[in-house]
């Protein structure tokens, strides 16, 4: 572990949705490590439908802020990773996924089955179902990145407050892209947000079946 890295459990304890950033630039090597953490996430069939647009330029951050209900932290952050899903990604990526899988020891029977089942499964989705599927996959990568940023000593703010069509326009996204969430990364400016706490697990965790408490 590098000297300045927090443990994952410490990062999870410390993390808050950062209300305001000081704008100091993020180190390129740290940004790369954060993105790599996202790219290492698991996904259904390993199809990796995420696409990340990294916004660091002042003018582009201003435009993204305007597409995000004028949330100041979009402009203040050192970098904003716009986490998207590509509904058509699998069409281009299936061969590559199978190639890399085979190189890593994917059994031939699995590869043959995936060649049919991936198109069957994903082409059966309605637009809403595809968005749900993309949300599910992209948020795992998003969470990897958020926590890696915290491990590296940065502060983060996840954001769902944006207008899809406006972000499409600012980033010139292809039609098949679906914007899932924005991840602002930087260093906290001023006081941190209050800690809203979490529900007691008796409200949200059950054992064996719904309603039975986990002792
Ligand atoms: C996916 C997601 C989207 C969010 N979107 C916004 C947002 O657009 N603006 C904002 O101020 N906070 C946003 N939040 C922050 C939440 O309000 C915050 O995480 C929650 O209140 C718990 O606080 P904590 O993260 O400091 O523990 C978002 C959080 C998540 C996980």
Coordinates of N, CA and C and ligand atoms in Angstrom, one line a residue:
X1 N 0.9 -1.2 0.0 CA 0.0 0.0 0.0 C 0.9 1.3 0.0
X2 N 0.6 2.2 -0.9 CA 1.4 3.4 -0.9 C 1.2 4.2 0.4
X3 N 2.2 5.0 0.7 CA 2.3 5.6 2.0 C 1.0 6.5 2.4
X4 N 0.5 7.2 1.3 CA -0.6 8.0 1.6 C -2.0 7.4 1.5
X5 N -2.0 6.1 1.2 CA -3.3 5.4 1.0 C -4.0 5.1 2.4
X6 N -5.3 5.4 2.4 CA -6.1 5.0 3.6 C -6.5 3.5 3.3
X7 N -6.8 2.9 4.4 CA -7.4 1.5 4.3 C -8.9 1.7 3.7
X8 N -9.4 0.7 3.1 CA -10.7 0.8 2.6 C -11.7 1.0 3.7
X9 N -11.6 0.3 4.8 CA -12.6 0.5 5.9 C -12.5 2.0 6.4
X10 N -11.3 2.6 6.5 CA -11.2 3.9 6.9 C -11.8 4.9 5.9
X11 N -11.6 4.6 4.6 CA -12.2 5.4 3.6 C -13.7 5.4 3.6
X12 N -14.3 4.2 3.9 CA -15.7 4.1 4.0 C -16.2 4.9 5.2
X13 N -15.5 4.8 6.3 CA -16.0 5.5 7.5 C -15.9 7.1 7.3
X14 N -14.8 7.5 6.6 CA -14.6 9.0 6.5 C -15.4 9.6 5.4
X15 N -15.8 8.9 4.4 CA -16.4 9.5 3.2 C -17.7 10.3 3.5
X16 N -17.8 11.4 3.0 CA -19.0 12.2 3.0 C -19.3 12.8 1.7
X17 N -20.5 13.1 1.3 CA -20.8 13.7 0.1 C -20.3 15.2 0.2
X18 N -19.3 15.5 -0.4 CA -18.6 16.8 -0.2 C -19.4 18.0 -0.7
X19 N -19.6 19.0 0.2 CA -20.5 20.1 -0.3 C -19.8 21.1 -1.1
X20 N -18.4 21.2 -1.0 CA -17.7 22.3 -1.7 C -16.2 21.9 -1.9
X21 N -15.7 22.2 -3.0 CA -14.3 21.8 -3.3 C -13.4 23.0 -3.5
X22 N -12.1 22.8 -3.2 CA -11.1 24.0 -3.3 C -10.6 24.2 -4.7
X23 N -10.8 23.2 -5.6 CA -10.4 23.4 -7.0 C -8.9 23.0 -7.3
X24 N -8.1 22.7 -6.3 CA -6.7 22.3 -6.5 C -6.7 21.1 -7.5
X25 N -5.8 21.1 -8.4 CA -5.8 20.0 -9.4 C -5.5 18.6 -8.8
X26 N -6.0 17.7 -9.5 CA -5.8 16.3 -9.1 C -4.6 15.8 -9.8
X27 N -3.8 14.9 -9.2 CA -2.6 14.4 -9.8 C -3.0 13.4 -10.9
X28 N -2.3 13.5 -12.0 CA -2.7 12.7 -13.2 C -2.6 11.2 -12.8
X29 N -1.5 10.8 -12.0 CA -1.4 9.4 -11.7 C -2.5 9.0 -10.8
X30 N -3.0 9.9 -9.9 CA -4.1 9.5 -9.0 C -5.4 9.3 -9.9
X31 N -5.6 10.2 -10.8 CA -6.8 10.1 -11.7 C -6.8 8.8 -12.4
X32 N -5.6 8.4 -12.9 CA -5.5 7.2 -13.6 C -5.8 6.0 -12.7
X33 N -5.3 6.1 -11.4 CA -5.6 5.0 -10.5 C -7.1 4.9 -10.2
X34 N -7.7 6.0 -10.1 CA -9.2 6.1 -9.8 C -9.9 5.4 -11.0
X35 N -9.6 5.8 -12.2 CA -10.2 5.3 -13.4 C -10.0 3.8 -13.5
X36 N -8.8 3.4 -13.2 CA -8.4 1.9 -13.3 C -9.3 1.1 -12.3
X37 N -9.5 1.7 -11.1 CA -10.4 1.1 -10.1 C -11.8 0.8 -10.7
X38 N -12.3 1.8 -11.4 CA -13.6 1.7 -12.0 C -13.6 0.6 -13.1
X39 N -12.5 0.7 -13.9 CA -12.4 -0.3 -15.0 C -12.3 -1.7 -14.5
X40 N -11.8 -1.9 -13.3 CA -11.7 -3.2 -12.7 C -12.9 -3.8 -12.1
X41 N -14.0 -3.1 -12.2 CA -15.3 -3.5 -11.6 C -15.8 -4.8 -12.3
X42 N -16.6 -5.5 -11.6 CA -17.3 -6.7 -12.3 C -18.5 -6.1 -13.1
X43 N -18.9 -6.9 -14.1 CA -20.2 -6.5 -14.9 C -20.8 -7.8 -15.4
X44 N -22.1 -7.8 -15.7 CA -22.7 -9.0 -16.2 C -22.0 -9.4 -17.5
X45 N -21.7 -10.7 -17.6 CA -21.0 -11.3 -18.7 C -19.6 -10.6 -19.0
X46 N -19.2 -9.8 -18.1 CA -17.9 -9.0 -18.2 C -18.0 -8.1 -19.5
X47 N -19.2 -7.6 -19.7 CA -19.4 -6.8 -21.0 C -19.0 -5.3 -20.8
X48 N -18.8 -4.9 -19.6 CA -18.2 -3.6 -19.3 C -18.8 -2.4 -20.1
X49 N -20.1 -2.2 -19.8 CA -20.9 -1.2 -20.6 C -20.6 0.2 -20.2
X50 N -19.7 0.4 -19.2 CA -19.5 1.8 -18.7 C -18.6 2.6 -19.7
X51 N -18.9 3.9 -19.7 CA -18.0 4.8 -20.5 C -17.9 6.0 -19.6
X52 N -16.7 6.5 -19.4 CA -16.4 7.6 -18.5 C -15.9 8.8 -19.2
X53 N -16.5 10.0 -19.1 CA -16.0 11.2 -19.6 C -15.4 12.0 -18.5
X54 N -14.1 12.3 -18.6 CA -13.4 13.0 -17.5 C -13.4 14.5 -17.9
X55 N -14.0 15.3 -17.0 CA -14.1 16.7 -17.3 C -13.2 17.5 -16.3
X56 N -12.2 18.2 -16.8 CA -11.3 19.0 -16.0 C -11.2 20.4 -16.4
X57 N -11.5 20.7 -17.7 CA -11.3 22.0 -18.2 C -12.3 23.0 -17.6
X58 N -11.9 24.2 -17.4 CA -12.7 25.2 -16.7 C -14.0 25.5 -17.5
X59 N -13.9 25.7 -18.8 CA -15.0 26.0 -19.6 C -16.0 24.9 -19.6
X60 N -15.5 23.7 -19.8 CA -16.4 22.5 -19.8 C -17.0 22.2 -18.5
X61 N -16.3 22.5 -17.4 CA -16.9 22.3 -16.1 C -18.1 23.3 -15.9
X62 N -17.9 24.5 -16.4 CA -18.9 25.6 -16.3 C -20.2 25.1 -17.1
X63 N -19.9 24.5 -18.2 CA -21.1 24.1 -19.0 C -21.8 22.9 -18.4
X64 N -21.0 22.0 -17.8 CA -21.5 20.9 -17.1 C -22.3 21.3 -15.9
X65 N -21.8 22.3 -15.2 CA -22.5 22.8 -14.0 C -23.9 23.3 -14.5
X66 N -24.0 24.0 -15.6 CA -25.2 24.6 -16.1 C -26.2 23.4 -16.4
X67 N -25.6 22.2 -16.8 CA -26.5 21.1 -17.1 C -26.8 20.3 -15.9
X68 N -26.3 20.7 -14.7 CA -26.5 20.0 -13.5 C -27.2 20.9 -12.4
X69 N -28.2 21.5 -12.8 CA -29.0 22.4 -11.9 C -28.1 23.4 -11.2
X70 N -27.1 23.8 -11.9 CA -26.2 24.9 -11.4 C -25.5 24.5 -10.0
X71 N -25.3 23.2 -9.9 CA -24.6 22.8 -8.6 C -23.1 23.2 -8.7
X72 N -22.8 24.1 -7.7 CA -21.4 24.7 -7.8 C -20.3 23.7 -7.7
X73 N -20.5 22.6 -7.0 CA -19.4 21.7 -6.9 C -19.0 21.1 -8.2
X74 N -19.8 21.1 -9.2 CA -19.4 20.6 -10.5 C -18.3 21.4 -11.0
X75 N -18.4 22.7 -10.8 CA -17.3 23.7 -11.3 C -16.1 23.7 -10.4
X76 N -16.4 23.6 -9.1 CA -15.3 23.7 -8.1 C -14.4 22.4 -8.1
X77 N -14.9 21.3 -8.4 CA -14.2 20.0 -8.3 C -12.9 20.1 -9.2
X78 N -11.9 19.3 -8.8 CA -10.7 19.2 -9.6 C -11.1 18.4 -10.9
X79 N -11.9 17.4 -10.8 CA -12.3 16.6 -11.9 C -13.7 16.1 -11.7
X80 N -14.5 16.0 -12.7 CA -15.8 15.4 -12.7 C -15.8 14.2 -13.6
X81 N -16.0 13.0 -13.1 CA -16.1 11.9 -14.0 C -17.6 11.7 -14.3
X82 N -18.0 11.8 -15.5 CA -19.4 11.6 -15.9 C -19.5 10.1 -16.3
X83 N -20.2 9.4 -15.4 CA -20.3 7.9 -15.6 C -21.5 7.6 -16.5
X84 N -21.2 7.0 -17.7 CA -22.3 6.7 -18.6 C -22.3 5.2 -18.9
X85 N -23.4 4.8 -19.4 CA -23.5 3.4 -19.9 C -23.8 3.5 -21.4
X86 N -23.2 2.6 -22.2 CA -23.5 2.5 -23.6 C -24.4 1.4 -23.9
X87 N -25.6 1.7 -24.3 CA -26.7 0.7 -24.6 C -26.3 -0.2 -25.7
X88 N -25.4 0.3 -26.6 CA -25.0 -0.5 -27.8 C -23.6 -1.1 -27.7
X89 N -23.0 -0.8 -26.5 CA -21.6 -1.2 -26.3 C -21.3 -2.7 -26.6
X90 N -22.3 -3.5 -26.2 CA -22.1 -4.9 -26.3 C -22.0 -5.4 -27.8
X91 N -22.6 -4.6 -28.6 CA -22.6 -5.0 -30.1 C -21.1 -5.0 -30.6
X92 N -20.4 -4.0 -30.1 CA -19.0 -3.8 -30.6 C -18.0 -4.6 -29.7
X93 N -18.4 -4.8 -28.5 CA -17.4 -5.3 -27.5 C -17.5 -6.8 -27.2
X94 N -18.5 -7.4 -27.7 CA -18.7 -8.9 -27.4 C -17.4 -9.7 -27.9
X95 N -17.0 -9.4 -29.1 CA -15.9 -10.2 -29.7 C -14.6 -10.0 -28.8
X96 N -14.4 -8.7 -28.4 CA -13.2 -8.4 -27.6 C -13.3 -9.1 -26.3
X97 N -14.5 -9.1 -25.7 CA -14.7 -9.7 -24.4 C -14.4 -11.2 -24.5
X98 N -14.8 -11.8 -25.6 CA -14.6 -13.2 -25.7 C -13.1 -13.5 -26.0
X99 N -12.5 -12.7 -26.8 CA -11.0 -12.8 -27.1 C -10.2 -12.8 -25.8
X100 N -10.5 -11.7 -25.0 CA -9.7 -11.5 -23.7 C -10.0 -12.7 -22.8
X101 N -11.3 -13.1 -22.8 CA -11.7 -14.2 -21.9 C -11.0 -15.4 -22.2
X102 N -10.9 -15.7 -23.5 CA -10.2 -16.9 -23.9 C -8.7 -16.9 -23.6
X103 N -8.1 -15.7 -23.7 CA -6.7 -15.5 -23.3 C -6.5 -15.8 -21.8
X104 N -7.6 -15.5 -21.1 CA -7.5 -15.7 -19.6 C -8.0 -17.0 -19.1
X105 N -8.3 -17.9 -20.1 CA -8.7 -19.3 -19.8 C -10.2 -19.5 -19.8
X106 N -11.0 -18.7 -20.4 CA -12.4 -18.9 -20.6 C -12.6 -20.2 -21.3
X107 N -13.4 -21.1 -20.7 CA -13.7 -22.4 -21.4 C -14.4 -22.2 -22.8
X108 N -14.1 -23.0 -23.8 CA -14.7 -22.8 -25.1 C -16.2 -22.9 -25.0
X109 N -16.7 -23.8 -24.2 CA -18.2 -24.0 -24.1 C -18.9 -22.8 -23.6
X110 N -18.2 -22.1 -22.6 CA -18.8 -20.9 -22.1 C -18.8 -19.8 -23.1
X111 N -17.7 -19.7 -23.9 CA -17.6 -18.7 -24.9 C -18.7 -18.8 -26.0
X112 N -18.9 -20.1 -26.4 CA -19.9 -20.4 -27.4 C -21.3 -20.0 -26.9
X113 N -21.5 -20.3 -25.6 CA -22.8 -20.0 -25.1 C -23.0 -18.5 -24.9
X114 N -22.0 -17.8 -24.5 CA -22.1 -16.4 -24.3 C -22.3 -15.7 -25.7
X115 N -21.7 -16.2 -26.7 CA -21.8 -15.6 -28.0 C -23.3 -15.5 -28.4
X116 N -24.1 -16.5 -28.0 CA -25.5 -16.4 -28.3 C -26.3 -15.7 -27.2
X117 N -26.0 -16.0 -25.9 CA -26.9 -15.6 -24.9 C -26.7 -14.1 -24.6
X118 N -25.6 -13.5 -24.8 CA -25.4 -12.0 -24.6 C -26.3 -11.3 -25.6
X119 N -26.2 -11.5 -26.9 CA -27.2 -10.8 -27.8 C -28.6 -11.1 -27.5
X120 N -28.9 -12.4 -27.2 CA -30.4 -12.7 -26.9 C -30.9 -11.9 -25.7
X121 N -30.0 -11.9 -24.7 CA -30.4 -11.2 -23.4 C -30.6 -9.7 -23.6
X122 N -29.5 -9.1 -24.1 CA -29.5 -7.6 -24.1 C -30.4 -7.1 -25.2
X123 N -30.5 -7.8 -26.3 CA -31.4 -7.2 -27.4 C -32.9 -7.4 -27.0
X124 N -33.2 -8.1 -26.0 CA -34.6 -8.3 -25.6 C -35.1 -7.1 -24.7
X125 N -34.1 -6.3 -24.3 CA -34.5 -5.2 -23.3 C -35.3 -4.1 -24.0
X126 N -36.3 -3.6 -23.2 CA -36.9 -2.3 -23.6 C -35.9 -1.2 -23.2
X127 N -36.2 0.0 -23.7 CA -35.3 1.1 -23.4 C -35.1 1.3 -21.8
X128 N -36.3 1.2 -21.1 CA -36.2 1.3 -19.7 C -35.4 0.2 -19.0
X129 N -35.6 -1.0 -19.5 CA -34.9 -2.1 -19.0 C -33.4 -2.0 -19.2
X130 N -33.0 -1.5 -20.4 CA -31.6 -1.3 -20.7 C -31.0 -0.2 -19.7
X131 N -31.8 0.8 -19.5 CA -31.3 1.9 -18.6 C -31.1 1.3 -17.2
X132 N -32.0 0.5 -16.7 CA -31.9 -0.2 -15.4 C -30.7 -1.1 -15.4
X133 N -30.5 -1.8 -16.4 CA -29.3 -2.7 -16.5 C -28.0 -1.9 -16.5
X134 N -28.0 -0.8 -17.3 CA -26.8 0.1 -17.3 C -26.6 0.7 -15.9
X135 N -27.6 1.2 -15.3 CA -27.5 1.8 -13.9 C -26.8 0.8 -13.0
X136 N -27.3 -0.5 -13.1 CA -26.7 -1.5 -12.2 C -25.2 -1.7 -12.4
X137 N -24.8 -1.8 -13.6 CA -23.4 -2.1 -13.9 C -22.6 -0.9 -13.7
X138 N -23.0 0.3 -14.2 CA -22.1 1.4 -14.1 C -21.9 1.9 -12.6
X139 N -23.0 1.7 -11.8 CA -22.8 2.1 -10.4 C -21.8 1.3 -9.6
X140 N -21.5 0.1 -10.0 CA -20.5 -0.7 -9.4 C -19.1 0.0 -9.7
X141 N -18.9 0.3 -11.0 CA -17.7 0.9 -11.3 C -17.5 2.3 -10.7
X142 N -18.7 3.0 -10.6 CA -18.7 4.3 -10.0 C -18.3 4.2 -8.6
X143 N -18.8 3.2 -7.9 CA -18.5 3.1 -6.4 C -17.0 2.7 -6.2
X144 N -16.5 1.8 -7.1 CA -15.1 1.5 -7.1 C -14.3 2.8 -7.2
X145 N -14.6 3.7 -8.1 CA -13.9 5.0 -8.3 C -14.0 5.9 -7.1
X146 N -15.2 6.0 -6.6 CA -15.5 6.9 -5.5 C -14.6 6.5 -4.3
X147 N -14.6 5.2 -4.0 CA -13.8 4.7 -2.8 C -12.3 4.8 -3.1
X148 N -11.9 4.5 -4.3 CA -10.5 4.6 -4.6 C -10.0 6.1 -4.4
X149 N -10.8 7.0 -4.9 CA -10.5 8.4 -4.7 C -10.3 8.7 -3.2
X150 N -11.2 8.2 -2.4 CA -11.1 8.4 -0.9 C -9.9 7.8 -0.3
X151 N -9.6 6.6 -0.8 CA -8.4 5.8 -0.3 C -7.1 6.7 -0.7
X152 N -7.2 7.4 -1.8 CA -6.0 8.2 -2.2 C -6.0 9.6 -1.5
X153 N -7.0 9.8 -0.7 CA -6.9 11.1 0.1 C -7.8 12.2 -0.5
X154 N -8.5 11.9 -1.5 CA -9.4 12.9 -2.1 C -10.8 12.9 -1.4
X155 N -11.5 14.0 -1.7 CA -12.9 14.0 -1.3 C -13.8 13.9 -2.5
X156 N -15.0 13.4 -2.3 CA -15.8 13.1 -3.5 C -17.3 13.5 -3.3
X157 N -18.0 13.7 -4.4 CA -19.4 14.0 -4.3 C -20.1 13.3 -5.5
X158 N -21.0 12.3 -5.1 CA -21.8 11.6 -6.2 C -22.9 12.5 -6.5
X159 N -23.3 12.6 -7.8 CA -24.4 13.5 -8.1 C -25.4 12.8 -9.1
X160 N -26.7 12.9 -8.8 CA -27.7 12.5 -9.8 C -28.5 13.7 -10.2
X161 N -28.1 14.9 -9.7 CA -28.9 16.1 -10.1 C -28.3 16.7 -11.4
X162 N -28.8 16.2 -12.5 CA -28.4 16.7 -13.8 C -29.5 16.5 -14.8
X163 N -29.5 17.2 -15.9 CA -30.5 17.0 -16.9 C -29.8 16.2 -18.1
X164 N -30.4 15.0 -18.3 CA -29.8 14.0 -19.2 C -29.5 14.7 -20.6
X165 N -30.5 15.3 -21.1 CA -30.4 15.9 -22.5 C -29.3 17.0 -22.6
X166 N -29.3 17.8 -21.5 CA -28.3 18.9 -21.4 C -26.9 18.3 -21.3
X167 N -26.7 17.3 -20.5 CA -25.4 16.7 -20.4 C -25.0 16.0 -21.7
X168 N -25.9 15.4 -22.4 CA -25.7 14.8 -23.7 C -25.1 15.8 -24.6
X169 N -25.7 17.0 -24.6 CA -25.3 18.1 -25.5 C -23.9 18.6 -25.1
X170 N -23.7 18.9 -23.9 CA -22.4 19.5 -23.4 C -21.2 18.5 -23.8
X171 N -21.5 17.2 -23.6 CA -20.4 16.2 -23.8 C -20.4 15.6 -25.2
X172 N -21.4 16.0 -26.0 CA -21.5 15.5 -27.4 C -21.6 14.0 -27.4
X173 N -22.5 13.5 -26.5 CA -22.5 12.0 -26.4 C -23.3 11.3 -27.5
X174 N -22.8 10.2 -27.9 CA -23.6 9.4 -28.9 C -25.0 9.1 -28.4
X175 N -25.9 8.8 -29.3 CA -27.3 8.6 -28.9 C -27.5 7.4 -28.0
X176 N -26.6 6.4 -28.1 CA -26.7 5.2 -27.3 C -26.2 5.3 -25.9
X177 N -25.7 6.5 -25.6 CA -25.1 6.7 -24.2 C -26.2 7.2 -23.3
X178 N -26.2 6.7 -22.0 CA -27.1 7.0 -20.9 C -26.3 7.5 -19.8
X179 N -26.5 8.7 -19.3 CA -25.7 9.3 -18.2 C -26.3 8.7 -16.9
X180 N -25.4 8.1 -16.1 CA -25.9 7.4 -14.9 C -25.7 8.3 -13.7
X181 N -24.5 8.9 -13.5 CA -24.2 9.7 -12.4 C -22.9 10.5 -12.6
X182 N -22.8 11.6 -11.9 CA -21.5 12.4 -11.9 C -20.7 12.1 -10.7
X183 N -19.4 12.0 -10.8 CA -18.6 11.9 -9.6 C -17.6 13.0 -9.6
X184 N -17.8 13.9 -8.7 CA -16.9 15.1 -8.5 C -15.8 14.7 -7.5
X185 N -14.6 15.0 -7.9 CA -13.4 14.6 -7.0 C -12.6 15.9 -6.8
X186 N -12.1 16.0 -5.6 CA -11.2 17.1 -5.3 C -10.9 17.1 -3.8
X187 N -10.7 18.4 -3.3 CA -10.4 18.5 -1.8 C -11.5 19.4 -1.2
X188 N -12.0 19.0 -0.1 CA -13.0 19.8 0.6 C -12.6 21.2 0.9
X189 N -13.5 22.1 0.6 CA -13.3 23.5 1.0 C -14.3 23.9 2.1
X190 N -13.8 24.4 3.2 CA -14.7 24.8 4.2 C -15.2 23.6 5.0
X191 N -16.2 23.8 5.8 CA -16.7 22.7 6.7 C -17.3 21.6 5.9
X192 N -17.1 20.4 6.4 CA -17.8 19.2 5.8 C -19.3 19.2 6.0
X193 N -20.0 18.5 5.2 CA -21.4 18.4 5.4 C -21.7 17.6 6.7
X194 N -22.9 17.9 7.3 CA -23.3 17.1 8.4 C -23.3 15.6 8.1
X195 N -23.2 14.8 9.2 CA -23.3 13.4 9.0 C -24.7 12.9 9.3
X196 N -25.4 12.6 8.2 CA -26.8 12.2 8.4 C -27.0 10.9 9.1
X197 N -26.0 10.1 9.3 CA -26.1 8.8 10.0 C -26.8 7.8 9.1
X198 N -26.9 6.6 9.6 CA -27.6 5.6 8.9 C -28.6 4.9 9.7
X199 N -29.6 4.3 9.1 CA -30.6 3.5 9.9 C -30.0 2.4 10.6
X200 N -30.6 2.0 11.7 CA -30.1 0.8 12.4 C -30.4 -0.4 11.5
X201 N -29.5 -1.4 11.5 CA -29.7 -2.5 10.5 C -30.9 -3.3 10.7
X202 N -31.6 -3.1 11.9 CA -32.9 -3.9 12.1 C -33.9 -3.4 11.1
X203 N -33.8 -2.2 10.5 CA -34.7 -1.7 9.5 C -34.5 -2.3 8.1
X204 N -33.2 -2.6 7.9 CA -32.8 -2.8 6.5 C -32.1 -4.2 6.2
X205 N -31.9 -4.9 7.3 CA -31.2 -6.2 7.1 C -32.0 -7.3 7.7
X206 N -32.2 -8.4 6.9 CA -33.0 -9.5 7.4 C -32.2 -10.8 7.3
X207 N -32.7 -11.8 8.0 CA -32.0 -13.1 8.0 C -32.9 -14.2 7.4
X208 N -32.4 -14.8 6.4 CA -33.1 -15.9 5.7 C -34.3 -15.6 4.9
X209 N -35.2 -14.7 5.5 CA -36.3 -14.3 4.7 C -36.7 -12.9 5.2
X210 N -37.6 -12.2 4.4 CA -38.0 -10.9 4.8 C -38.6 -10.8 6.2
X211 N -38.2 -9.9 7.0 CA -38.8 -9.6 8.3 C -38.2 -10.3 9.5
X212 N -37.3 -11.3 9.2 CA -36.7 -12.0 10.3 C -35.4 -11.3 10.6
X213 N -35.2 -10.8 11.9 CA -34.0 -10.1 12.2 C -32.8 -10.9 12.1
X214 N -31.7 -10.3 11.8 CA -30.4 -11.0 11.8 C -29.8 -10.7 13.2
X215 N -29.5 -11.8 13.9 CA -29.0 -11.7 15.2 C -27.5 -11.4 15.2
Ligands
LIG1 C1 -26.1 8.4 -6.7 C2 -26.1 9.6 -5.8 C3 -26.5 10.8 -6.3 C4 -26.5 12.0 -5.5 N1 -26.8 13.2 -6.0 C5 -26.6 14.3 -5.4 C6 -26.7 15.6 -6.0 O1 -27.0 15.7 -7.2 N2 -26.5 16.7 -5.2 C7 -26.1 16.6 -3.9 O2 -25.9 17.6 -3.3 N3 -26.0 15.4 -3.3 C8 -26.2 14.3 -4.0 N4 -26.0 13.0 -3.4 C9 -25.5 13.0 -2.0 C10 -26.4 12.4 -1.0 O3 -27.4 13.4 -0.6 C11 -25.6 12.0 0.2 O4 -24.8 10.9 -0.2 C12 -26.5 11.5 1.4 O5 -27.2 12.5 1.9 C13 -25.7 10.8 2.5 O6 -24.7 11.7 2.9 P1 -23.2 11.2 3.0 O7 -22.8 10.8 1.6 O8 -22.4 12.4 3.3 O9 -23.1 10.1 3.9 C14 -26.1 11.9 -4.1 C15 -25.7 10.6 -3.6 C16 -25.7 9.5 -4.4 C17 -25.3 8.2 -3.9

